[in-house]
PDB file of C-alpha atoms in Angstrom:
ATOM      1  CA  UNK A 174     -50.035 -62.423  23.345  1.00  0.00           C
ATOM      2  CA  UNK A 175     -49.129 -58.867  22.308  1.00  0.00           C
ATOM      3  CA  UNK A 176     -52.377 -57.115  23.347  1.00  0.00           C
ATOM      4  CA  UNK A 177     -51.115 -55.986  26.764  1.00  0.00           C
ATOM      5  CA  UNK A 178     -47.855 -54.692  25.261  1.00  0.00           C
ATOM      6  CA  UNK A 179     -49.252 -53.094  22.089  1.00  0.00           C
ATOM      7  CA  UNK A 180     -52.163 -51.322  23.812  1.00  0.00           C
ATOM      8  CA  UNK A 181     -50.782 -50.548  27.260  1.00  0.00           C
ATOM      9  CA  UNK A 182     -52.281 -47.015  27.477  1.00  0.00           C
ATOM     10  CA  UNK A 183     -54.868 -46.978  30.296  1.00  0.00           C
ATOM     11  CA  UNK A 184     -54.755 -50.783  30.282  1.00  0.00           C
ATOM     12  CA  UNK A 185     -56.699 -51.026  27.006  1.00  0.00           C
ATOM     13  CA  UNK A 186     -55.049 -54.302  25.943  1.00  0.00           C
ATOM     14  CA  UNK A 187     -55.754 -56.134  29.201  1.00  0.00           C
ATOM     15  CA  UNK A 188     -59.285 -54.650  29.355  1.00  0.00           C
ATOM     16  CA  UNK A 189     -60.046 -55.936  25.848  1.00  0.00           C
ATOM     17  CA  UNK A 190     -58.869 -59.454  26.806  1.00  0.00           C
ATOM     18  CA  UNK A 191     -61.002 -59.321  29.970  1.00  0.00           C
ATOM     19  CA  UNK A 192     -64.092 -58.242  28.014  1.00  0.00           C
ATOM     20  CA  UNK A 193     -63.388 -60.950  25.445  1.00  0.00           C
ATOM     21  CA  UNK A 194     -63.443 -63.712  28.072  1.00  0.00           C
ATOM     22  CA  UNK A 195     -66.483 -62.227  29.860  1.00  0.00           C
ATOM     23  CA  UNK A 196     -68.392 -62.372  26.553  1.00  0.00           C
ATOM     24  CA  UNK A 197     -67.097 -65.917  26.055  1.00  0.00           C
ATOM     25  CA  UNK A 198     -68.600 -66.961  29.407  1.00  0.00           C
ATOM     26  CA  UNK A 199     -72.029 -65.543  28.489  1.00  0.00           C
ATOM     27  CA  UNK A 200     -71.844 -67.034  25.006  1.00  0.00           C
ATOM     28  CA  UNK A 201     -71.003 -70.474  26.416  1.00  0.00           C
ATOM     29  CA  UNK A 202     -74.279 -70.550  28.355  1.00  0.00           C
ATOM     30  CA  UNK A 203     -76.652 -69.804  25.483  1.00  0.00           C
ATOM     31  CA  UNK A 204     -75.339 -69.705  21.917  1.00  0.00           C
ATOM     32  CA  UNK A 205     -73.643 -73.034  21.024  1.00  0.00           C
ATOM     33  CA  UNK A 206     -76.681 -75.379  21.129  1.00  0.00           C
ATOM     34  CA  UNK A 207     -78.922 -72.857  19.357  1.00  0.00           C
ATOM     35  CA  UNK A 208     -76.469 -72.075  16.522  1.00  0.00           C
ATOM     36  CA  UNK A 209     -75.355 -75.679  15.967  1.00  0.00           C
ATOM     37  CA  UNK A 210     -78.985 -76.797  15.814  1.00  0.00           C
ATOM     38  CA  UNK A 211     -79.926 -74.058  13.329  1.00  0.00           C
ATOM     39  CA  UNK A 212     -76.786 -73.939  11.144  1.00  0.00           C
ATOM     40  CA  UNK A 213     -75.039 -77.283  11.681  1.00  0.00           C
ATOM     41  CA  UNK A 214     -71.402 -77.683  12.706  1.00  0.00           C
ATOM     42  CA  UNK A 215     -69.809 -76.539   9.430  1.00  0.00           C
ATOM     43  CA  UNK A 216     -71.605 -73.202   9.107  1.00  0.00           C
ATOM     44  CA  UNK A 217     -71.402 -72.488  12.841  1.00  0.00           C
ATOM     45  CA  UNK A 218     -67.606 -72.828  12.576  1.00  0.00           C
ATOM     46  CA  UNK A 219     -67.407 -70.660   9.446  1.00  0.00           C
ATOM     47  CA  UNK A 220     -69.578 -67.912  10.982  1.00  0.00           C
ATOM     48  CA  UNK A 221     -67.755 -67.974  14.316  1.00  0.00           C
ATOM     49  CA  UNK A 222     -64.372 -67.713  12.613  1.00  0.00           C
ATOM     50  CA  UNK A 223     -65.544 -64.476  10.986  1.00  0.00           C
ATOM     51  CA  UNK A 224     -65.749 -63.020  14.526  1.00  0.00           C
ATOM     52  CA  UNK A 225     -61.971 -63.553  14.851  1.00  0.00           C
ATOM     53  CA  UNK A 226     -61.443 -61.604  11.618  1.00  0.00           C
ATOM     54  CA  UNK A 227     -63.548 -58.724  13.013  1.00  0.00           C
ATOM     55  CA  UNK A 228     -61.280 -58.624  16.103  1.00  0.00           C
ATOM     56  CA  UNK A 229     -58.156 -58.418  13.898  1.00  0.00           C
ATOM     57  CA  UNK A 230     -59.719 -55.560  11.922  1.00  0.00           C
ATOM     58  CA  UNK A 231     -60.621 -53.771  15.199  1.00  0.00           C
ATOM     59  CA  UNK A 232     -56.930 -53.690  16.085  1.00  0.00           C
ATOM     60  CA  UNK A 233     -56.068 -51.573  13.022  1.00  0.00           C
ATOM     61  CA  UNK A 234     -57.409 -48.531  14.848  1.00  0.00           C
ATOM     62  CA  UNK A 235     -57.105 -49.502  18.508  1.00  0.00           C
ATOM     63  CA  UNK A 236     -59.315 -47.469  20.851  1.00  0.00           C
ATOM     64  CA  UNK A 237     -61.957 -48.142  23.491  1.00  0.00           C
ATOM     65  CA  UNK A 238     -64.615 -47.676  20.781  1.00  0.00           C
ATOM     66  CA  UNK A 239     -63.145 -50.309  18.455  1.00  0.00           C
ATOM     67  CA  UNK A 240     -61.409 -52.905  20.643  1.00  0.00           C
ATOM     68  CA  UNK A 241     -64.120 -53.370  23.288  1.00  0.00           C
ATOM     69  CA  UNK A 242     -67.014 -54.016  20.801  1.00  0.00           C
ATOM     70  CA  UNK A 243     -64.854 -56.303  18.650  1.00  0.00           C
ATOM     71  CA  UNK A 244     -63.738 -58.151  21.803  1.00  0.00           C
ATOM     72  CA  UNK A 245     -67.412 -58.751  22.628  1.00  0.00           C
ATOM     73  CA  UNK A 246     -68.014 -60.038  19.074  1.00  0.00           C
ATOM     74  CA  UNK A 247     -65.031 -62.395  19.321  1.00  0.00           C
ATOM     75  CA  UNK A 248     -66.182 -63.639  22.737  1.00  0.00           C
ATOM     76  CA  UNK A 249     -69.675 -64.361  21.400  1.00  0.00           C
ATOM     77  CA  UNK A 250     -68.216 -66.246  18.420  1.00  0.00           C
ATOM     78  CA  UNK A 251     -65.618 -68.197  20.402  1.00  0.00           C
ATOM     79  CA  UNK A 252     -67.955 -70.536  22.315  1.00  0.00           C
ATOM     80  CA  UNK A 253     -69.991 -71.729  19.279  1.00  0.00           C
ATOM     81  CA  UNK A 254     -66.739 -72.318  17.362  1.00  0.00           C
ATOM     82  CA  UNK A 255     -65.237 -74.537  20.066  1.00  0.00           C
ATOM     83  CA  UNK A 256     -68.521 -76.356  20.696  1.00  0.00           C
ATOM     84  CA  UNK A 257     -69.087 -77.027  16.983  1.00  0.00           C
ATOM     85  CA  UNK A 258     -65.501 -78.247  16.634  1.00  0.00           C
ATOM     86  CA  UNK A 259     -65.900 -80.629  19.596  1.00  0.00           C
ATOM     87  CA  UNK A 260     -69.251 -81.903  18.301  1.00  0.00           C
ATOM     88  CA  UNK A 261     -67.828 -82.442  14.811  1.00  0.00           C
ATOM     89  CA  UNK A 262     -64.763 -84.349  16.070  1.00  0.00           C
ATOM     90  CA  UNK A 263     -66.852 -86.459  18.467  1.00  0.00           C
ATOM     91  CA  UNK A 264     -69.367 -87.488  15.779  1.00  0.00           C
ATOM     92  CA  UNK A 265     -66.593 -88.154  13.237  1.00  0.00           C
ATOM     93  CA  UNK A 266     -64.600 -90.154  15.816  1.00  0.00           C
ATOM     94  CA  UNK A 267     -67.585 -92.293  16.841  1.00  0.00           C
ATOM     95  CA  UNK A 268     -68.480 -92.874  13.201  1.00  0.00           C
ATOM     96  CA  UNK A 269     -64.969 -94.068  12.344  1.00  0.00           C
ATOM     97  CA  UNK A 270     -64.696 -96.194  15.508  1.00  0.00           C
ATOM     98  CA  UNK A 271     -67.928 -97.974  14.607  1.00  0.00           C
ATOM     99  CA  UNK A 272     -66.642 -98.818  11.112  1.00  0.00           C
ATOM    100  CA  UNK A 273     -63.150 -99.805  12.317  1.00  0.00           C
ATOM    101  CA  UNK A 274     -64.375-101.823  15.299  1.00  0.00           C
ATOM    102  CA  UNK A 275     -62.488 -99.661  17.798  1.00  0.00           C
ATOM    103  CA  UNK A 276     -63.460 -97.980  21.070  1.00  0.00           C
ATOM    104  CA  UNK A 277     -65.104 -94.631  20.412  1.00  0.00           C
ATOM    105  CA  UNK A 278     -63.331 -92.776  23.242  1.00  0.00           C
ATOM    106  CA  UNK A 279     -59.882 -93.964  22.054  1.00  0.00           C
ATOM    107  CA  UNK A 280     -60.473 -92.711  18.508  1.00  0.00           C
ATOM    108  CA  UNK A 281     -61.920 -89.420  19.801  1.00  0.00           C
ATOM    109  CA  UNK A 282     -58.870 -88.903  22.062  1.00  0.00           C
ATOM    110  CA  UNK A 283     -56.580 -89.416  19.068  1.00  0.00           C
ATOM    111  CA  UNK A 284     -58.662 -87.049  16.910  1.00  0.00           C
ATOM    112  CA  UNK A 285     -58.484 -84.362  19.593  1.00  0.00           C
ATOM    113  CA  UNK A 286     -54.734 -84.969  19.963  1.00  0.00           C
ATOM    114  CA  UNK A 287     -54.189 -84.388  16.232  1.00  0.00           C
ATOM    115  CA  UNK A 288     -56.461 -81.342  16.288  1.00  0.00           C
ATOM    116  CA  UNK A 289     -54.591 -79.732  19.189  1.00  0.00           C
ATOM    117  CA  UNK A 290     -51.225 -80.577  17.597  1.00  0.00           C
ATOM    118  CA  UNK A 291     -52.247 -78.436  14.622  1.00  0.00           C
ATOM    119  CA  UNK A 292     -54.095 -75.822  16.701  1.00  0.00           C
ATOM    120  CA  UNK A 293     -51.235 -75.235  19.163  1.00  0.00           C
ATOM    121  CA  UNK A 294     -48.736 -75.097  16.292  1.00  0.00           C
ATOM    122  CA  UNK A 295     -50.524 -71.892  15.208  1.00  0.00           C
ATOM    123  CA  UNK A 296     -48.794 -70.355  18.227  1.00  0.00           C
ATOM    124  CA  UNK A 297     -45.475 -71.125  16.548  1.00  0.00           C
ATOM    125  CA  UNK A 298     -46.346 -69.602  13.156  1.00  0.00           C
ATOM    126  CA  UNK A 299     -48.325 -66.647  14.563  1.00  0.00           C
ATOM    127  CA  UNK A 300     -45.659 -65.711  17.114  1.00  0.00           C
ATOM    128  CA  UNK A 301     -42.844 -66.208  14.601  1.00  0.00           C
ATOM    129  CA  UNK A 302     -44.677 -63.795  12.316  1.00  0.00           C
ATOM    130  CA  UNK A 303     -44.997 -61.152  15.054  1.00  0.00           C
ATOM    131  CA  UNK A 304     -41.351 -61.405  16.134  1.00  0.00           C
ATOM    132  CA  UNK A 305     -39.972 -61.308  12.576  1.00  0.00           C
ATOM    133  CA  UNK A 306     -42.069 -58.232  11.755  1.00  0.00           C
ATOM    134  CA  UNK A 307     -41.440 -56.357  15.026  1.00  0.00           C
ATOM    135  CA  UNK A 308     -37.703 -57.098  14.871  1.00  0.00           C
ATOM    136  CA  UNK A 309     -37.602 -54.801  11.803  1.00  0.00           C
ATOM    137  CA  UNK A 310     -38.220 -51.817  14.093  1.00  0.00           C
ATOM    138  CA  UNK A 311     -35.572 -49.114  13.950  1.00  0.00           C
ATOM    139  CA  UNK A 312     -36.361 -47.742  17.434  1.00  0.00           C
ATOM    140  CA  UNK A 313     -35.075 -50.674  19.514  1.00  0.00           C
ATOM    141  CA  UNK A 314     -33.496 -49.467  22.752  1.00  0.00           C
ATOM    142  CA  UNK A 315     -30.963 -51.198  24.984  1.00  0.00           C
ATOM    143  CA  UNK A 316     -32.279 -51.735  28.494  1.00  0.00           C
ATOM    144  CA  UNK A 317     -30.190 -50.344  31.325  1.00  0.00           C
ATOM    145  CA  UNK A 318     -29.569 -52.274  34.544  1.00  0.00           C
ATOM    146  CA  UNK A 319     -31.649 -49.658  36.357  1.00  0.00           C
ATOM    147  CA  UNK A 320     -34.641 -50.250  34.096  1.00  0.00           C
ATOM    148  CA  UNK A 321     -34.202 -54.032  34.274  1.00  0.00           C
ATOM    149  CA  UNK A 322     -34.712 -53.764  38.031  1.00  0.00           C
ATOM    150  CA  UNK A 323     -38.246 -52.466  37.282  1.00  0.00           C
ATOM    151  CA  UNK A 324     -39.265 -55.499  35.207  1.00  0.00           C
ATOM    152  CA  UNK A 325     -40.843 -58.811  36.145  1.00  0.00           C
ATOM    153  CA  UNK A 326     -42.186 -59.166  39.675  1.00  0.00           C
ATOM    154  CA  UNK A 327     -41.223 -55.553  40.530  1.00  0.00           C
ATOM    155  CA  UNK A 328     -43.023 -54.012  37.536  1.00  0.00           C
ATOM    156  CA  UNK A 329     -46.166 -53.023  39.456  1.00  0.00           C
ATOM    157  CA  UNK A 330     -44.200 -51.415  42.311  1.00  0.00           C
ATOM    158  CA  UNK A 331     -42.783 -48.518  40.330  1.00  0.00           C
ATOM    159  CA  UNK A 332     -43.961 -45.661  38.129  1.00  0.00           C
ATOM    160  CA  UNK A 333     -40.671 -45.563  36.218  1.00  0.00           C
ATOM    161  CA  UNK A 334     -41.296 -45.760  32.494  1.00  0.00           C
ATOM    162  CA  UNK A 335     -39.189 -48.524  31.013  1.00  0.00           C
ATOM    163  CA  UNK A 336     -37.246 -47.490  27.898  1.00  0.00           C
ATOM    164  CA  UNK A 337     -37.684 -50.827  26.131  1.00  0.00           C
ATOM    165  CA  UNK A 338     -41.354 -51.102  26.945  1.00  0.00           C
ATOM    166  CA  UNK A 339     -42.018 -47.589  25.683  1.00  0.00           C
ATOM    167  CA  UNK A 340     -40.211 -48.174  22.382  1.00  0.00           C
ATOM    168  CA  UNK A 341     -43.348 -49.258  20.562  1.00  0.00           C
ATOM    169  CA  UNK A 342     -43.157 -50.523  16.962  1.00  0.00           C
ATOM    170  CA  UNK A 343     -44.185 -48.150  14.171  1.00  0.00           C
ATOM    171  CA  UNK A 344     -47.737 -48.079  12.838  1.00  0.00           C
ATOM    172  CA  UNK A 345     -46.588 -49.534   9.519  1.00  0.00           C
ATOM    173  CA  UNK A 346     -45.168 -52.636  11.259  1.00  0.00           C
ATOM    174  CA  UNK A 347     -48.351 -53.056  13.332  1.00  0.00           C
ATOM    175  CA  UNK A 348     -50.483 -52.737  10.187  1.00  0.00           C
ATOM    176  CA  UNK A 349     -48.279 -55.293   8.399  1.00  0.00           C
ATOM    177  CA  UNK A 350     -48.728 -57.805  11.231  1.00  0.00           C
ATOM    178  CA  UNK A 351     -52.501 -57.216  11.448  1.00  0.00           C
ATOM    179  CA  UNK A 352     -52.732 -57.538   7.664  1.00  0.00           C
ATOM    180  CA  UNK A 353     -51.116 -60.986   7.834  1.00  0.00           C
ATOM    181  CA  UNK A 354     -53.396 -62.063  10.697  1.00  0.00           C
ATOM    182  CA  UNK A 355     -56.550 -60.811   8.951  1.00  0.00           C
ATOM    183  CA  UNK A 356     -55.568 -62.508   5.678  1.00  0.00           C
ATOM    184  CA  UNK A 357     -54.917 -65.768   7.583  1.00  0.00           C
ATOM    185  CA  UNK A 358     -58.404 -65.533   9.110  1.00  0.00           C
ATOM    186  CA  UNK A 359     -60.054 -64.967   5.708  1.00  0.00           C
ATOM    187  CA  UNK A 360     -58.106 -67.911   4.246  1.00  0.00           C
ATOM    188  CA  UNK A 361     -59.184 -70.111   7.180  1.00  0.00           C
ATOM    189  CA  UNK A 362     -62.885 -69.323   6.618  1.00  0.00           C
ATOM    190  CA  UNK A 363     -62.541 -70.069   2.886  1.00  0.00           C
ATOM    191  CA  UNK A 364     -60.854 -73.414   3.638  1.00  0.00           C
ATOM    192  CA  UNK A 365     -63.738 -74.403   5.953  1.00  0.00           C
ATOM    193  CA  UNK A 366     -66.439 -73.299   3.493  1.00  0.00           C
ATOM    194  CA  UNK A 367     -64.856 -75.031   0.474  1.00  0.00           C
ATOM    195  CA  UNK A 368     -63.289 -78.175   1.911  1.00  0.00           C
ATOM    196  CA  UNK A 369     -65.012 -79.185   5.177  1.00  0.00           C
ATOM    197  CA  UNK A 370     -67.641 -81.896   4.670  1.00  0.00           C
ATOM    198  CA  UNK A 371     -71.110 -81.413   6.036  1.00  0.00           C
ATOM    199  CA  UNK A 372     -71.995 -84.051   8.620  1.00  0.00           C
ATOM    200  CA  UNK A 373     -74.097 -86.696   6.887  1.00  0.00           C
ATOM    201  CA  UNK A 374     -77.851 -86.607   7.393  1.00  0.00           C
ATOM    202  CA  UNK A 375     -78.077 -89.629   9.723  1.00  0.00           C
ATOM    203  CA  UNK A 376     -75.261 -88.213  11.866  1.00  0.00           C
ATOM    204  CA  UNK A 377     -76.833 -84.756  11.795  1.00  0.00           C
ATOM    205  CA  UNK A 378     -80.101 -86.149  13.148  1.00  0.00           C
ATOM    206  CA  UNK A 379     -78.192 -87.700  16.057  1.00  0.00           C
ATOM    207  CA  UNK A 380     -76.400 -84.397  16.568  1.00  0.00           C
ATOM    208  CA  UNK A 381     -79.700 -82.476  16.688  1.00  0.00           C
ATOM    209  CA  UNK A 382     -81.084 -84.901  19.261  1.00  0.00           C
ATOM    210  CA  UNK A 383     -77.982 -84.351  21.433  1.00  0.00           C
ATOM    211  CA  UNK A 384     -78.287 -80.577  21.112  1.00  0.00           C
ATOM    212  CA  UNK A 385     -82.094 -80.259  21.475  1.00  0.00           C
ATOM    213  CA  UNK A 386     -82.873 -77.062  23.408  1.00  0.00           C
ATOM    214  CA  UNK A 387     -86.526 -76.592  24.393  1.00  0.00           C
ATOM    215  CA  UNK A 388     -86.185 -73.028  25.712  1.00  0.00           C
ATOM    216  CA  UNK A 389     -83.827 -70.195  26.532  1.00  0.00           C
ATOM    217  CA  UNK A 390     -84.080 -70.813  30.297  1.00  0.00           C
ATOM    218  CA  UNK A 391     -83.495 -74.551  30.019  1.00  0.00           C
ATOM    219  CA  UNK A 392     -80.267 -73.763  28.138  1.00  0.00           C
ATOM    220  CA  UNK A 393     -79.246 -71.369  30.907  1.00  0.00           C
ATOM    221  CA  UNK A 394     -80.109 -73.804  33.710  1.00  0.00           C
ATOM    222  CA  UNK A 395     -78.480 -76.754  31.927  1.00  0.00           C
ATOM    223  CA  UNK A 396     -75.084 -75.158  32.570  1.00  0.00           C
ATOM    224  CA  UNK A 397     -75.697 -75.155  36.321  1.00  0.00           C
ATOM    225  CA  UNK A 398     -77.335 -78.584  36.386  1.00  0.00           C
ATOM    226  CA  UNK A 399     -73.881 -80.006  35.637  1.00  0.00           C
ATOM    227  CA  UNK A 400     -72.931 -78.976  39.177  1.00  0.00           C
ATOM    228  CA  UNK A 401     -75.027 -81.880  40.492  1.00  0.00           C
ATOM    229  CA  UNK A 402     -72.310 -84.169  39.144  1.00  0.00           C
ATOM    230  CA  UNK A 403     -69.458 -84.533  41.655  1.00  0.00           C
ATOM    231  CA  UNK A 404     -66.948 -85.077  38.832  1.00  0.00           C
ATOM    232  CA  UNK A 405     -67.909 -81.770  37.232  1.00  0.00           C
ATOM    233  CA  UNK A 406     -67.413 -79.956  40.558  1.00  0.00           C
ATOM    234  CA  UNK A 407     -63.974 -81.523  40.993  1.00  0.00           C
ATOM    235  CA  UNK A 408     -62.984 -80.265  37.528  1.00  0.00           C
ATOM    236  CA  UNK A 409     -63.824 -76.622  38.365  1.00  0.00           C
ATOM    237  CA  UNK A 410     -60.514 -75.809  40.153  1.00  0.00           C
ATOM    238  CA  UNK A 411     -58.534 -77.346  37.261  1.00  0.00           C
ATOM    239  CA  UNK A 412     -60.540 -75.352  34.708  1.00  0.00           C
ATOM    240  CA  UNK A 413     -60.078 -72.118  36.677  1.00  0.00           C
ATOM    241  CA  UNK A 414     -56.344 -72.786  37.034  1.00  0.00           C
ATOM    242  CA  UNK A 415     -56.102 -73.239  33.266  1.00  0.00           C
ATOM    243  CA  UNK A 416     -57.830 -69.868  32.755  1.00  0.00           C
ATOM    244  CA  UNK A 417     -55.623 -68.066  35.286  1.00  0.00           C
ATOM    245  CA  UNK A 418     -52.509 -69.583  33.735  1.00  0.00           C
ATOM    246  CA  UNK A 419     -53.476 -68.484  30.210  1.00  0.00           C
ATOM    247  CA  UNK A 420     -54.479 -65.014  31.419  1.00  0.00           C
ATOM    248  CA  UNK A 421     -51.174 -64.565  33.249  1.00  0.00           C
ATOM    249  CA  UNK A 422     -49.169 -65.892  30.309  1.00  0.00           C
ATOM    250  CA  UNK A 423     -50.789 -63.727  27.611  1.00  0.00           C
ATOM    251  CA  UNK A 424     -51.346 -60.587  29.712  1.00  0.00           C
ATOM    252  CA  UNK A 425     -48.849 -60.166  32.550  1.00  0.00           C
ATOM    253  CA  UNK A 426     -45.946 -62.447  31.674  1.00  0.00           C
ATOM    254  CA  UNK A 427     -45.461 -61.156  28.122  1.00  0.00           C
ATOM    255  CA  UNK A 428     -45.670 -57.499  29.167  1.00  0.00           C
ATOM    256  CA  UNK A 429     -43.612 -57.435  32.381  1.00  0.00           C
ATOM    257  CA  UNK A 430     -41.096 -60.233  31.808  1.00  0.00           C
ATOM    258  CA  UNK A 431     -40.554 -60.140  28.027  1.00  0.00           C
ATOM    259  CA  UNK A 432     -41.430 -56.688  26.611  1.00  0.00           C
ATOM    260  CA  UNK A 433     -40.015 -54.830  29.623  1.00  0.00           C
ATOM    261  CA  UNK A 434     -36.683 -56.655  29.698  1.00  0.00           C
ATOM    262  CA  UNK A 435     -36.098 -57.689  26.076  1.00  0.00           C
ATOM    263  CA  UNK A 436     -38.508 -55.751  23.833  1.00  0.00           C
ATOM    264  CA  UNK A 437     -41.825 -56.494  22.144  1.00  0.00           C
ATOM    265  CA  UNK A 438     -40.115 -58.339  19.264  1.00  0.00           C
ATOM    266  CA  UNK A 439     -39.081 -61.101  21.687  1.00  0.00           C
ATOM    267  CA  UNK A 440     -42.656 -62.000  22.736  1.00  0.00           C
ATOM    268  CA  UNK A 441     -43.073 -64.233  19.706  1.00  0.00           C
ATOM    269  CA  UNK A 442     -39.837 -66.147  20.267  1.00  0.00           C
ATOM    270  CA  UNK A 443     -40.694 -66.785  23.924  1.00  0.00           C
ATOM    271  CA  UNK A 444     -44.265 -67.889  23.148  1.00  0.00           C
ATOM    272  CA  UNK A 445     -43.006 -70.194  20.368  1.00  0.00           C
ATOM    273  CA  UNK A 446     -41.291 -72.327  23.035  1.00  0.00           C
ATOM    274  CA  UNK A 447     -44.579 -72.617  24.941  1.00  0.00           C
ATOM    275  CA  UNK A 448     -46.584 -73.396  21.782  1.00  0.00           C
ATOM    276  CA  UNK A 449     -44.130 -75.983  20.449  1.00  0.00           C
ATOM    277  CA  UNK A 450     -44.120 -78.018  23.680  1.00  0.00           C
ATOM    278  CA  UNK A 451     -47.903 -77.602  23.978  1.00  0.00           C
ATOM    279  CA  UNK A 452     -48.382 -78.842  20.423  1.00  0.00           C
ATOM    280  CA  UNK A 453     -46.183 -81.929  20.802  1.00  0.00           C
ATOM    281  CA  UNK A 454     -47.748 -82.844  24.164  1.00  0.00           C
ATOM    282  CA  UNK A 455     -51.233 -82.588  22.639  1.00  0.00           C
ATOM    283  CA  UNK A 456     -50.403 -85.322  20.144  1.00  0.00           C
ATOM    284  CA  UNK A 457     -48.484 -87.385  22.710  1.00  0.00           C
ATOM    285  CA  UNK A 458     -51.204 -87.317  25.382  1.00  0.00           C
ATOM    286  CA  UNK A 459     -53.885 -88.052  22.787  1.00  0.00           C
ATOM    287  CA  UNK A 460     -52.005 -91.278  21.997  1.00  0.00           C
ATOM    288  CA  UNK A 461     -51.060 -92.389  25.514  1.00  0.00           C
ATOM    289  CA  UNK A 462     -54.436 -91.666  27.161  1.00  0.00           C
ATOM    290  CA  UNK A 463     -55.700 -95.077  26.010  1.00  0.00           C
ATOM    291  CA  UNK A 464     -52.944 -96.714  28.079  1.00  0.00           C
ATOM    292  CA  UNK A 465     -52.840 -94.440  31.140  1.00  0.00           C
ATOM    293  CA  UNK A 466     -56.446 -93.267  31.464  1.00  0.00           C
ATOM    294  CA  UNK A 467     -57.411 -89.625  31.943  1.00  0.00           C
ATOM    295  CA  UNK A 468     -56.947 -89.242  35.705  1.00  0.00           C
ATOM    296  CA  UNK A 469     -53.179 -89.700  35.522  1.00  0.00           C
ATOM    297  CA  UNK A 470     -52.914 -87.079  32.759  1.00  0.00           C
ATOM    298  CA  UNK A 471     -55.080 -84.610  34.729  1.00  0.00           C
ATOM    299  CA  UNK A 472     -52.811 -85.078  37.756  1.00  0.00           C
ATOM    300  CA  UNK A 473     -49.696 -84.586  35.601  1.00  0.00           C
TER     301      UNK A 473
END
């Protein structure tokens, strides 16, 4: 959320986010089946989460030589992490549904709802952390009406340097924030390694069958073979919209509407509102999908 505001020189922040998602696209095509098959879900998640720690460390000395490589590393680790998480929840959900005599898809929907409740709530704690730390800055500047006119939709039409946007937090505050984020990442990996159960052997065999990958090229082509399915093609615009929306929210919206007009310390407070609603809706929709079906929720 703060990349575009913290590293605005020569567009470094936005460039790093763009590289991150480009690497994520490439990673999605090849890495998840191979890593999950070799390492299993637990160790794929633990290893991929280390890529997030590397990205946090790269931000301590932000330059093209540190942020771009660490963005690539994070992008490569992101796809296996999400795939392993989805595989783990799906197998666990089906296993529980079988024992409880329930429908597998209903249990899986609830599991994903609970997961995203917790996952999206990280936006509350992470953004609260950034706003509380950045609000300690001594160089906060009041924005004049003249400068306010250069924010938001009009930001790209002027070369006027905005006083609030240019009042960047001190290095010590940035290092404090990055220290908290890095420590959180290390703690997360330790929690996974120590407490997450390995998938049982009979489930793991099923998982390996699902993820069998004969060759590199078959993995590559499998991505495009999905396009034969009409339903998959109809989901493409929705998926792209979701990506555009997230890119706009984390890159443009935070920089031109929040940092420019209010200051960088307000980004967290604004994003908390988004994360809180997102988190609650994740749990809610996970519950109600068994009554409404998925199509209605997609349309909503």
